[in-house]
Coordinates of C-alpha atoms in Angstrom, one line a residue:
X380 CA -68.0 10.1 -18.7
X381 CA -69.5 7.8 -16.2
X382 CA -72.1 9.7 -15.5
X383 CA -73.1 10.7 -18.8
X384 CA -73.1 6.7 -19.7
X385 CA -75.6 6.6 -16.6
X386 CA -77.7 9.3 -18.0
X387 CA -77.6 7.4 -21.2
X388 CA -79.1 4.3 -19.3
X389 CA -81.5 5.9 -17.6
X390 CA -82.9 7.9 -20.4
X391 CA -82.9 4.4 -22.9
X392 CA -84.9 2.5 -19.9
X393 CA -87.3 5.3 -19.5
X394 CA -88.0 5.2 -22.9
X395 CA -88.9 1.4 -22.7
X396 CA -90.7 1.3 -19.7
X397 CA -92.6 4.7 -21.4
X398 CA -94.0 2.8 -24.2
X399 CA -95.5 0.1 -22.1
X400 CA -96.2 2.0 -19.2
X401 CA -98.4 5.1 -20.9
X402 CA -100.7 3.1 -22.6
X403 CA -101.6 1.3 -19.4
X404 CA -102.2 4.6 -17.8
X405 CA -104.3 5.6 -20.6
X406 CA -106.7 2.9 -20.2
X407 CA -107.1 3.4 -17.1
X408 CA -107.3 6.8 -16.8
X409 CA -109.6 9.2 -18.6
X410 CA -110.7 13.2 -18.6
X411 CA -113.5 12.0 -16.4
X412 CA -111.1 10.8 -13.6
X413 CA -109.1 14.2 -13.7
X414 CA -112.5 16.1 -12.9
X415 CA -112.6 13.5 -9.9
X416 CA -115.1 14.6 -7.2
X417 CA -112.7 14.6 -4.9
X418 CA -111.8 17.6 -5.6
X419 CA -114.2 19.1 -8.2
X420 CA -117.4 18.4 -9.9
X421 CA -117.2 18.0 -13.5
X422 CA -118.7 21.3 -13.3
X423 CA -115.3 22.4 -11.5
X424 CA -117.0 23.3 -8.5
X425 CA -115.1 22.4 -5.3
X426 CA -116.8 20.0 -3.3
X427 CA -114.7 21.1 0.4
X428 CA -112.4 18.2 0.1
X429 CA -108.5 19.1 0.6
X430 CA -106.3 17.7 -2.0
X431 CA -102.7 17.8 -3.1
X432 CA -101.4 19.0 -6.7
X433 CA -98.0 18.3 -7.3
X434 CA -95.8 20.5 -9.7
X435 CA -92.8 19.9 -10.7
X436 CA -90.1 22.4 -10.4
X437 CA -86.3 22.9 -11.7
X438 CA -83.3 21.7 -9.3
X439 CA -80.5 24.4 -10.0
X440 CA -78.5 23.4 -6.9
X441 CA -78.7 27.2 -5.9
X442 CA -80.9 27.6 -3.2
X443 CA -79.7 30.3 -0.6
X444 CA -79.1 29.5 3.3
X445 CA -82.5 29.1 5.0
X446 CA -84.3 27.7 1.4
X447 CA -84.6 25.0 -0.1
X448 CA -86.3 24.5 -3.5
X449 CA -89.5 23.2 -2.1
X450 CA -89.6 25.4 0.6
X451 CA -89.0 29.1 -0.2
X452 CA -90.6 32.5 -0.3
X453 CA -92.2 31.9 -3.7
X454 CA -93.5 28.4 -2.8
X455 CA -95.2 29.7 0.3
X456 CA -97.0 32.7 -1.2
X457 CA -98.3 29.8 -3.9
X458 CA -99.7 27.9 -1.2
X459 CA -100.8 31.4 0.3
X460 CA -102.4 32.7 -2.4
X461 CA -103.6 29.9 -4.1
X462 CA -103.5 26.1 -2.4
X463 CA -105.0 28.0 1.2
X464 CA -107.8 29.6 -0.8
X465 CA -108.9 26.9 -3.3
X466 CA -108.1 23.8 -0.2
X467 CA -105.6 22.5 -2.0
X468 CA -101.6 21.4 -0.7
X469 CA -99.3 22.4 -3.2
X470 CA -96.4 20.0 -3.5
X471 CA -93.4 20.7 -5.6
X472 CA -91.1 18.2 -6.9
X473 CA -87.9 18.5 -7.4
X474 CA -86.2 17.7 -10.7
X475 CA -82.6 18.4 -11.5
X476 CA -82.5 20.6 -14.6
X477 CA -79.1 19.0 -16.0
X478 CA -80.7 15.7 -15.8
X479 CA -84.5 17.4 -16.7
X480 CA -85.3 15.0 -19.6
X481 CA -83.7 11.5 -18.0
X482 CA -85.6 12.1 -14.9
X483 CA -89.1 13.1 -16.3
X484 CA -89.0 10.4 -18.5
X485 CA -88.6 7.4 -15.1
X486 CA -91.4 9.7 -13.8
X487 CA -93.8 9.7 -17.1
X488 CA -93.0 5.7 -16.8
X489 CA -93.8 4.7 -12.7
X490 CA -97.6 6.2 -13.8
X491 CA -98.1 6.9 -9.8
X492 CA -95.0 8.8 -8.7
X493 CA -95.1 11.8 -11.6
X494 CA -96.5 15.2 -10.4
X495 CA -99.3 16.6 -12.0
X496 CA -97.9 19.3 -13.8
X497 CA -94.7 18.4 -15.4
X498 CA -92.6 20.1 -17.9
X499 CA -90.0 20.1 -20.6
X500 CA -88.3 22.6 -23.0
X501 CA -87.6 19.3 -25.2
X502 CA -89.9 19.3 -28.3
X503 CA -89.7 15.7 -29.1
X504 CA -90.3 14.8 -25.9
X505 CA -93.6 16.6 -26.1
X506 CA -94.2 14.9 -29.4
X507 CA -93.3 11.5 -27.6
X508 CA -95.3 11.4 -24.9
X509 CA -97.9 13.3 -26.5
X510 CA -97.9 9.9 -29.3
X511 CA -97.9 7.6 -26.6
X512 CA -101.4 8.6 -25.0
X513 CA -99.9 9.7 -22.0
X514 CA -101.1 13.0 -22.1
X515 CA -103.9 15.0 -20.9
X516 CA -106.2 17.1 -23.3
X517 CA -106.2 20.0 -22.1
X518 CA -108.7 21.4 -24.4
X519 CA -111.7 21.1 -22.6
X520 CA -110.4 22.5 -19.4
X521 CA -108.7 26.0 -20.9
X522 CA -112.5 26.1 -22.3
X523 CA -113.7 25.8 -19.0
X524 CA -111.3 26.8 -16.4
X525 CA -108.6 29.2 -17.6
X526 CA -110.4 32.4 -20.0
X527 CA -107.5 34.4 -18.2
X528 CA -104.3 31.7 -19.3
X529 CA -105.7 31.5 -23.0
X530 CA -106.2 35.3 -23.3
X531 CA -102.1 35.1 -22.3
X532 CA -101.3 33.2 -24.5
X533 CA -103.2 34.0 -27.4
X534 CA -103.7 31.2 -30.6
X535 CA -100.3 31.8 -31.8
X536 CA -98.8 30.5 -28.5
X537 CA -101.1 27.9 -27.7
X538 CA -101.0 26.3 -31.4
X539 CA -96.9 25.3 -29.9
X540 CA -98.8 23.1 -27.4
X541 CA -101.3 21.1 -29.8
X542 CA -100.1 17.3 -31.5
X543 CA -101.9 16.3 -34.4
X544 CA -104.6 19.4 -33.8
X545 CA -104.9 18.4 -29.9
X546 CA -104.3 20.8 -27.2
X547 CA -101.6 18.5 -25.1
X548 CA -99.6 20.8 -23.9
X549 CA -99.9 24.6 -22.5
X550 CA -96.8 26.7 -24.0
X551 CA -94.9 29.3 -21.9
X552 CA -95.2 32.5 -23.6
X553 CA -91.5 33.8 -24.5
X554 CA -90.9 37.5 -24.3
X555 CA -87.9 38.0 -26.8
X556 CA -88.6 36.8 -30.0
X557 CA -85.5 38.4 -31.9
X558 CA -82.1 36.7 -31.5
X559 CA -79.4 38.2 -32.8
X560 CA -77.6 41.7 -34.0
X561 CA -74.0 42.2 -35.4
X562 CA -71.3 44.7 -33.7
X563 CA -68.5 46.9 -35.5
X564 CA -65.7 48.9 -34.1
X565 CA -67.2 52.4 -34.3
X566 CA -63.7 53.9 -33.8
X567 CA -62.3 52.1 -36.6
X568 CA -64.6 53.8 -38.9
X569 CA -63.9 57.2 -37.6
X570 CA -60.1 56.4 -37.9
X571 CA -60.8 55.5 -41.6
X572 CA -63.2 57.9 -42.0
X573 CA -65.6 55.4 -43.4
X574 CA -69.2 55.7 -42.6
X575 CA -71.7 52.6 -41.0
X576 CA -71.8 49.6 -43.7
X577 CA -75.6 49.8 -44.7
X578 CA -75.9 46.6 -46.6
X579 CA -73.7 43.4 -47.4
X580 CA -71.5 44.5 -50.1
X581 CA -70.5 47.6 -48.2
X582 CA -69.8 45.3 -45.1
X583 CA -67.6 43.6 -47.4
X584 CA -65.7 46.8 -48.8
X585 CA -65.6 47.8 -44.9
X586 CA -63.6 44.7 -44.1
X587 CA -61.5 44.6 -46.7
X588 CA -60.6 48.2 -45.4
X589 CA -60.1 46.8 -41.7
X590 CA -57.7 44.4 -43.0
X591 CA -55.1 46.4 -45.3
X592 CA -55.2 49.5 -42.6
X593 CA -55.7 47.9 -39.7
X594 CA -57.2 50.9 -37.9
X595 CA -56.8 49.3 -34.6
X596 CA -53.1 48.7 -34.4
X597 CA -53.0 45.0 -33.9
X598 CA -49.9 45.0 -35.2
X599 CA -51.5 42.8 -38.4
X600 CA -53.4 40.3 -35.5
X601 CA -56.5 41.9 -37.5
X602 CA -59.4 39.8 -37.6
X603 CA -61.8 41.8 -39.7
X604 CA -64.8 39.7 -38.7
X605 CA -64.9 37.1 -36.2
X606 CA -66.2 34.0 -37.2
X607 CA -67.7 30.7 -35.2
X608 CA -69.3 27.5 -35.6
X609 CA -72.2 28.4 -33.3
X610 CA -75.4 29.8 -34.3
X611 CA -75.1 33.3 -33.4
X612 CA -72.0 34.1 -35.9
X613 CA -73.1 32.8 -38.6
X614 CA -77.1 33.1 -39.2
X615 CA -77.7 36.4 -39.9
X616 CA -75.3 36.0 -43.2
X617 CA -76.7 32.6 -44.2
X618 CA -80.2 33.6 -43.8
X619 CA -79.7 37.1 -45.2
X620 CA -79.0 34.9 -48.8
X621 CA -81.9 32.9 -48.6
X622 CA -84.2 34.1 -51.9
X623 CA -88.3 35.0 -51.3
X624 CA -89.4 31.7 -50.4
X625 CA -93.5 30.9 -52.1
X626 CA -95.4 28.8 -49.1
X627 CA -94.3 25.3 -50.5
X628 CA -91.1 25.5 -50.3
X629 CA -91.1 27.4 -47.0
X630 CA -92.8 23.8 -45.4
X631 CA -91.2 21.3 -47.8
X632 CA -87.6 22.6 -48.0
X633 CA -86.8 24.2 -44.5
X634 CA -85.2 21.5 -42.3
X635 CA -85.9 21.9 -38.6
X636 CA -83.0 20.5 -36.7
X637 CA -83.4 20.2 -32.9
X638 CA -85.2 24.0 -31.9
X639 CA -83.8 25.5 -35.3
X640 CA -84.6 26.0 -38.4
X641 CA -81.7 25.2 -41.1
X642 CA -81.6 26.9 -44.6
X643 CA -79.6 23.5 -46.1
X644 CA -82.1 23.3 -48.9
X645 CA -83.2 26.9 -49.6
X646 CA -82.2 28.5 -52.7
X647 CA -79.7 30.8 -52.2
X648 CA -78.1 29.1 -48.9
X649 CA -75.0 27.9 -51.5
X650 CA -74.4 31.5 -52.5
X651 CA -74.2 32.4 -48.7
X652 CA -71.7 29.6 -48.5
X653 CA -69.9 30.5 -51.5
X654 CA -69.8 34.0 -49.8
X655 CA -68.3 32.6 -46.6
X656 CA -65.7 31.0 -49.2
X657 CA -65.1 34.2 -50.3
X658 CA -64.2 35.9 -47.1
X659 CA -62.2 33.3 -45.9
X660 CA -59.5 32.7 -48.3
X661 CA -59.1 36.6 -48.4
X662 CA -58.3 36.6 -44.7
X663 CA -61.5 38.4 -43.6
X664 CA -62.9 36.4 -40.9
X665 CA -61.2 34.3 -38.1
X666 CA -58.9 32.0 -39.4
X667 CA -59.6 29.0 -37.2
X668 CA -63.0 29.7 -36.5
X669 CA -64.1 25.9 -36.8
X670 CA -62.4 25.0 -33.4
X671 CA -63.8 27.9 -31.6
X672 CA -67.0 25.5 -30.7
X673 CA -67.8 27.6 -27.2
X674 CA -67.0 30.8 -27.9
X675 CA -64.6 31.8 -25.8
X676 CA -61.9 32.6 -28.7
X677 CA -64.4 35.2 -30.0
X678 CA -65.0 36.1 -26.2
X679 CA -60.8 36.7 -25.8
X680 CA -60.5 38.2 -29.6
X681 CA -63.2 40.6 -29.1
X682 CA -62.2 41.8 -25.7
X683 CA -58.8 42.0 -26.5
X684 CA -59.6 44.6 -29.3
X685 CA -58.9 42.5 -32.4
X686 CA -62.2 42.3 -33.9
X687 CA -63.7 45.0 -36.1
X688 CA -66.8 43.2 -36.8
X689 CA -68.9 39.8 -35.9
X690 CA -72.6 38.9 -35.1
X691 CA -73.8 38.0 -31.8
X692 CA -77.0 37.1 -29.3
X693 CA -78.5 40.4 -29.3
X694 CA -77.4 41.8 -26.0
X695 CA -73.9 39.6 -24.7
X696 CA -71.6 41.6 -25.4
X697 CA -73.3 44.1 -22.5
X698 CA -73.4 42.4 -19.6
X699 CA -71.3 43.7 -16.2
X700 CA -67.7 42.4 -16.6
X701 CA -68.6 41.4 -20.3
X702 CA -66.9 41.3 -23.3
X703 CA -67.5 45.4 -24.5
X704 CA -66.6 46.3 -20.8
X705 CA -63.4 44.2 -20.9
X706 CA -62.5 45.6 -24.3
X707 CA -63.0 48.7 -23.4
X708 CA -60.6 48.5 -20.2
X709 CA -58.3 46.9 -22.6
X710 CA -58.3 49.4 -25.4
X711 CA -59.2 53.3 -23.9
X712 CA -61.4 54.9 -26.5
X713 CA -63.0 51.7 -28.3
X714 CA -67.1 51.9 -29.1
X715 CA -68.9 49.2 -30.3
X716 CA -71.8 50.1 -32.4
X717 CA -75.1 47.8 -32.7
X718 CA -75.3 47.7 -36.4
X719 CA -78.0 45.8 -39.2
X720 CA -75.5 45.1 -41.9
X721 CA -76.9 41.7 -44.0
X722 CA -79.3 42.2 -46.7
X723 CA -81.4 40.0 -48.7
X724 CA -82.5 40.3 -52.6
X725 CA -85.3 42.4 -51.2
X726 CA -83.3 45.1 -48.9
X727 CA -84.2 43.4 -45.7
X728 CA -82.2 42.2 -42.8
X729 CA -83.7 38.8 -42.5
X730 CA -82.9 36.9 -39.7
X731 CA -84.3 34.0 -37.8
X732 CA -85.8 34.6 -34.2
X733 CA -86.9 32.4 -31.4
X734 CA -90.2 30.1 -31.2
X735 CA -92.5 32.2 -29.4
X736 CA -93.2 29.3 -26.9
X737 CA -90.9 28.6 -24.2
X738 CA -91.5 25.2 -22.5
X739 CA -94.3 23.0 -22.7
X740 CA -96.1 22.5 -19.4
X741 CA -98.4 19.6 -19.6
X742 CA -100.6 17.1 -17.3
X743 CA -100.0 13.2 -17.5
X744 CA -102.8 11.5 -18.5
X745 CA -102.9 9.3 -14.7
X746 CA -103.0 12.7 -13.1
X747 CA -106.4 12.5 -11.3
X748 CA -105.4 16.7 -10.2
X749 CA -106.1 17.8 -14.0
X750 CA -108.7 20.9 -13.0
X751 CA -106.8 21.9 -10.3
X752 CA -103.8 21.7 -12.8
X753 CA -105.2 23.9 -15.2
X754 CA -106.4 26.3 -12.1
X755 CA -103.2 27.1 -10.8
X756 CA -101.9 27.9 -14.4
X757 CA -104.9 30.2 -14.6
X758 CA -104.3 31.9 -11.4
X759 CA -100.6 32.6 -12.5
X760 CA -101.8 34.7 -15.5
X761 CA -104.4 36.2 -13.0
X762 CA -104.3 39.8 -11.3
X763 CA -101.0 40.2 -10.2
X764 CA -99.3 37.0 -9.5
X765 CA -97.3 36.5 -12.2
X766 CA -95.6 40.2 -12.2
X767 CA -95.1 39.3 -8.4
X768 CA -93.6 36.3 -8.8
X769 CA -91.0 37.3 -11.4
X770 CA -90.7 41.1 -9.7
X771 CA -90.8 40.9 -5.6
X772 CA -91.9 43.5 -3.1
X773 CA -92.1 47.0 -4.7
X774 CA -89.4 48.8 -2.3
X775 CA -87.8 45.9 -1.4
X776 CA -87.1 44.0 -4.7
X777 CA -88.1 46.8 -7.1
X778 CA -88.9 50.3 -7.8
X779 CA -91.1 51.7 -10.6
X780 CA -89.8 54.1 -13.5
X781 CA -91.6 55.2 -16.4
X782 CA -93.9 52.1 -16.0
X783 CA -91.0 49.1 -15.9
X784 CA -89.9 47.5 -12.4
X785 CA -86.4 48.3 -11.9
X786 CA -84.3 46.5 -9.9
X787 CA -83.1 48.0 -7.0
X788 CA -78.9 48.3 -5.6
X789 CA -78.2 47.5 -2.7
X790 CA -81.0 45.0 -1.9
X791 CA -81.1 43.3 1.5
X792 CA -80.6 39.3 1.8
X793 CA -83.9 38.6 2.4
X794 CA -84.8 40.5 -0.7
X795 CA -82.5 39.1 -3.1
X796 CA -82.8 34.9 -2.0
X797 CA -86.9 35.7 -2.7
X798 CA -86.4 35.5 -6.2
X799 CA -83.9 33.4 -6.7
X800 CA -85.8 30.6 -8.6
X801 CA -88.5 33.3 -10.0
X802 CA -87.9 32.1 -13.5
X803 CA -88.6 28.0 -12.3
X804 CA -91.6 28.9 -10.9
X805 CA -93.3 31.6 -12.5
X806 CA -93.9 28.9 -15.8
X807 CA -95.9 30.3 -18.0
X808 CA -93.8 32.5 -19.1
X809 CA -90.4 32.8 -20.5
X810 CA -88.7 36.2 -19.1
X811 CA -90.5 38.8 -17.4
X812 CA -93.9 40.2 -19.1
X813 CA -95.2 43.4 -18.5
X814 CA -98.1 43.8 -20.9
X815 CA -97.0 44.5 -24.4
X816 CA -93.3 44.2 -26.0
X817 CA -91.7 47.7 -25.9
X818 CA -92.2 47.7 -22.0
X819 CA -90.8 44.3 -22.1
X820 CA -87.8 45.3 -23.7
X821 CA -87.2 48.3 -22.0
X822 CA -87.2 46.0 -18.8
X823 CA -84.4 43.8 -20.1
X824 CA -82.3 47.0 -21.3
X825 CA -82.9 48.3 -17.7
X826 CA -81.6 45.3 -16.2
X827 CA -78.2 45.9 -17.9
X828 CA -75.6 48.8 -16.0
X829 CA -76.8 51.6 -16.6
X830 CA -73.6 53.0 -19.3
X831 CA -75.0 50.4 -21.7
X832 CA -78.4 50.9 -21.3
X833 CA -78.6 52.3 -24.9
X834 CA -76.4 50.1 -26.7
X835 CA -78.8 47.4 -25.3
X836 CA -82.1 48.9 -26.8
X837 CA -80.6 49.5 -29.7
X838 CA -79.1 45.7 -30.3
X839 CA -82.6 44.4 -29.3
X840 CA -84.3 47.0 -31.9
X841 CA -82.1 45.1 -34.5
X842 CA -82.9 41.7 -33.1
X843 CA -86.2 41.9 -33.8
X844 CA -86.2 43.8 -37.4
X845 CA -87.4 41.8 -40.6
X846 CA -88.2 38.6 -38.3
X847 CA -88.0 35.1 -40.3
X848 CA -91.2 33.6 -39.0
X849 CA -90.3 29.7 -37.9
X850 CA -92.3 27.2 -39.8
X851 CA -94.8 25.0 -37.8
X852 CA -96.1 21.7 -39.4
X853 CA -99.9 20.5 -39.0
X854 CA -97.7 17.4 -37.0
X855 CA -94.9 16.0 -36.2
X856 CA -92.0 15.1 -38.3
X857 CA -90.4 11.7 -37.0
X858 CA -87.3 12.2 -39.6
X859 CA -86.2 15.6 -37.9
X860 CA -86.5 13.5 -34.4
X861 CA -84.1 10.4 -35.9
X862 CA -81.7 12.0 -37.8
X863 CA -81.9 16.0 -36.2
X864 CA -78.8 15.0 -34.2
X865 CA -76.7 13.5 -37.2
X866 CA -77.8 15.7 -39.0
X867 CA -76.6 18.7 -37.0
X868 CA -73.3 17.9 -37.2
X869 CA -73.1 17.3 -40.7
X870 CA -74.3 20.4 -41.2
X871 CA -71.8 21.7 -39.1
X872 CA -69.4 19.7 -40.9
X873 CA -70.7 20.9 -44.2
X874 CA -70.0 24.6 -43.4
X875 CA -66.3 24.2 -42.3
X876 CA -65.1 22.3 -45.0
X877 CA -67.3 24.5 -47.4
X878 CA -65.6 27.8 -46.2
X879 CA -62.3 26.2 -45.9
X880 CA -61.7 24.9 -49.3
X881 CA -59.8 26.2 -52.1
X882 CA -62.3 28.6 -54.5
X883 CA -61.4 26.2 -57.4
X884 CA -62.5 23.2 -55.2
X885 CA -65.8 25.0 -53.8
X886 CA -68.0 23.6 -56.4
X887 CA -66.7 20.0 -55.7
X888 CA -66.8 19.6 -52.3
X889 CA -70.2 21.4 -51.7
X890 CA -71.8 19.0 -53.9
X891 CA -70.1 16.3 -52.1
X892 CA -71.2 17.6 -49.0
X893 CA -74.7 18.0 -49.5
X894 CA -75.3 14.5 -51.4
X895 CA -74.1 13.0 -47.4
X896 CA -76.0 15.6 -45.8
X897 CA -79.2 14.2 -47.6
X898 CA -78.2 10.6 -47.8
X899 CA -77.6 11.0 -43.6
X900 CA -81.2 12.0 -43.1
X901 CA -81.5 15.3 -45.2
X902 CA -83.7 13.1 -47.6
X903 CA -86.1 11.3 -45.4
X904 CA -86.9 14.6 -43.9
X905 CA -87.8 16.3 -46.9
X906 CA -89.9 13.4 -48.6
X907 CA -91.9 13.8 -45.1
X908 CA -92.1 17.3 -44.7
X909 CA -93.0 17.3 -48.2
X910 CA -96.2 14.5 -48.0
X911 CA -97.3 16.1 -44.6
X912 CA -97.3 20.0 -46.8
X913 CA -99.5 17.6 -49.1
X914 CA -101.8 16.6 -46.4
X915 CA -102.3 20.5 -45.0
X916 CA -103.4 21.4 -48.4
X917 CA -106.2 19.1 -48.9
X918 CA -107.8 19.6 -45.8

């Protein structure tokens, strides 16, 4: 707690000394300077003269014997490969990653300590800085300096990175898009002799089936389908109610809550409660799912062989030691089949997937290393740095099959501490890229052991099958920043109580729920998603 009321402190000054501070810089700072002779003409020709970029990188507090997180093998073939080349000293600084947005923010404020290429997975801190002036635009130098970086990324990427149509920030490209896909008990089917539900109402008959016969002998601990108040458990049914949305209502009535979209508004998300109602008070899914907050009662119930159906992050349930491997030493003869069971009006398994950017990389406006900022992210997405930096030595780290770098057993120590912050320094991207997204998800499958290998491709096919595209607004929306939090947990709040009433009190209590759900914030949000919509159409 104390140290949490530290973080709060810190994070509260940062924001004070942020808005005075930034401004400041801006006025004093301009494109101009970051094209500073120094180092490069604006013409971005070097003029001989060494400088120093700094970069920040992730503190995980896991650096191997003989590294540290500034010094390391990956640190030194950046300065190798690029600072040595171009004269330039690479300096990275260290950030803790639990403390990542507290101790950016003191950075963003001193001006003259902050690196010159910081970066943040936190979308309103973007936004913040980004309204402040503190930020570079990069727009002139991806023009100029970085034809490889923008190829990358592509328009859809980039357009994650832009505030108020200006290129502040340069997204990492993310390499899963799909989330999630939903699991049954295979051999409870064949005991029942029932065939793979195909659509919602036959994953309802299925259950029902699961719960008078218990096919798994849980001597009547049956929990048909396993239920949880996080995300994963409970988005592909609430989406997979959601009617055909026309564009206006997709931007006025979706409600983007922290990184997610939330269905609150959309027609048809009552049904889906209603639905959940349904299941519920007929004993169908878990029966105190509301306190299970961290997963690890669906972990225990799943493992334990008392689960015959839930939803899920694509692959977790098929990771060494996991919870299909436990279940299976638990229970001899259990399969767990990948399955698309949730179906909307039209046939298809809707479901939400990830923004396509990771985090936003960006340049403060003091920097006076901009160019050379904008260089290195260039080189990363050049030749064959990037595949180096996330893959290793081929023979040593990896071996090649069927075009994807697989892993290899039995690595020496050398090998294996070489990559051991791969993912904090290779940036631009969000998991490993390999050129187009059927290698990249063959890679992930093949990181998996090898027995689930299929299961794995098949759970990922599912995860990214009738993808719900997420909604981007032309700018900001402050409302979603002030109440996203609050907001959150009412809608939490709104979804337990909904599902736990009485069917005779449903109608009551929903409309009681959602009238504080809007009056919290709900409201405010949609007025201003609903005048920015507005504002897109007559331009």
């Amino acid at each position: 707690m104390i140290g949490n009321k530290k973080r709060s402190g810190l994070a509260i000054t940062a924001v004070l000394l942020i808005t005075s501070l930034l401004f400041t810089a801006c006025s004093s700072s301009s494109n101009s300077k970051s094209n500073d002779p120094g180092s490069a003409s604006p013409g971005g020709e070097s003029t001989g003269k060494r400088v120093t970029l700094k970069v920040e990188v992730f503190d995980r507090g896991n650096s191997p014997a003989g590294s540290t997180i500034t010094e390391n093998y990956l640190t030194k073939y950046v300065q190798e490969n690029f600072g040595d080349p171009n004269n330039i000293d690479v300096e990275f600084v260290p950030i803790p990653r639990s403390e990542e947005v507290e101790k950016l923010n003191v950075l963003m404020a001193s001006g003259s300590d902050v690196p010159d290429i910081v970066f943040t997975y936190d979308t309103n801190t973007f936004n913040r800085y980004a309204s402040q002036g503190g930020l570079t635009d990069l727009t002139p130098l991806l023009e100029q300096h970085a034809p490889n970086l923008t190829a990358f990324l592509g328009e859809d990427i980039l357009q994650y990175g832009r505030y108020e149509g200006t290129q502040f920030a340069v997204p990492a490209k993310r390499t899963q898009l799909g989330k999630y896909a939903s699991f049954i008990r295979q051999d409870w089917l064949d005991a029942l002799g029932l065939p793979v539900p195909q659509s919602t109402e036959e994953l309802y008959n299925t259950l029902k089936a699961f719960k008078e016969k218990d096919p798994g002998k849980t001597g009547g601990q049956v929990i048909p389908m396993a239920m949880t108040v996080a995300n994963a458990q409970y988005e592909p049914l609430l989406w997979s109610f959601i009617e055909p949305l026309t564009e206006e209502q997709s931007y006025t009535l979706t409600q983007t809550l922290g990184s997610n979209d939330y269905p609150t508004l959309l027609p048809g998300f009552k049904n889906a409660l209603q639905f959940m109602n349904k299941l519920y008070n007929e004993g169908l899914i878990s029966k105190d799912f509301a306190l299970d907050t961290d997963k690890k009662k669906l972990g225990e119930d799943v493992s334990s062989g008392k689960v015959g159906f839930f939803s899920e992050d694509d692959v977790n349930p098929f990771y060494e030691n996991g919870s299909y491997a436990t279940l299976q030493q638990n229970v001899p003869g259990s399969i767990l089949k990948s399955v698309d069971v949730f179906t909307n009006s039209e046939g298809k398994h809707a479901k939400p997937m990830y923004n396509p950017n990771g985090m936003y990389i960006m340049v403060p406006k003091t920097s006076e290393r901009a160019v050379e900022a904008i260089k290195y992210l260039e080189w990363m997405a050049s030749d064959d740095h990037l595949f180096h930096m996330q893959n290793g030595i081929e023979g040593e780290n990896y071996t090649m099959v069927d075009g994807v770098p697989v892993v290899m057993e039995n690595q020496t120590e050398e090998a294996i501490n070489r990559l051991y912050n791969s993912g904090d320094m290779a940036i631009i991207s969000n998991g490993k890229q390999l050129g187009n997204d059927e290698l990249n998800m063959k890679a992930r499958a093949m990181q998996f052991p090898t027995q689930y290998q299929k299961d794995v491709a098949e759970a990922q096919t599912i995860a990214n099958t009738d993808l719900i595209q997420p909604i981007v607004m032309s700018k900001p929306i402050e409302a979603q920043t002030k109440y996203g939090t609050t907001l959150q947990e009412k809608f939490h709040e709104m979804l337990v109580k909904v599902t736990m009433t009485k069917p005779d009190q449903f109608e009551s209590v929903y409309e009681s729920m959602l009238k504080d759900y809007m009056a919290s914030g709900g409201q405010a949000i949609l007025d201003e998603r609903t005048a920015v919509y507005k504002e897109m159409q007559s331009k």
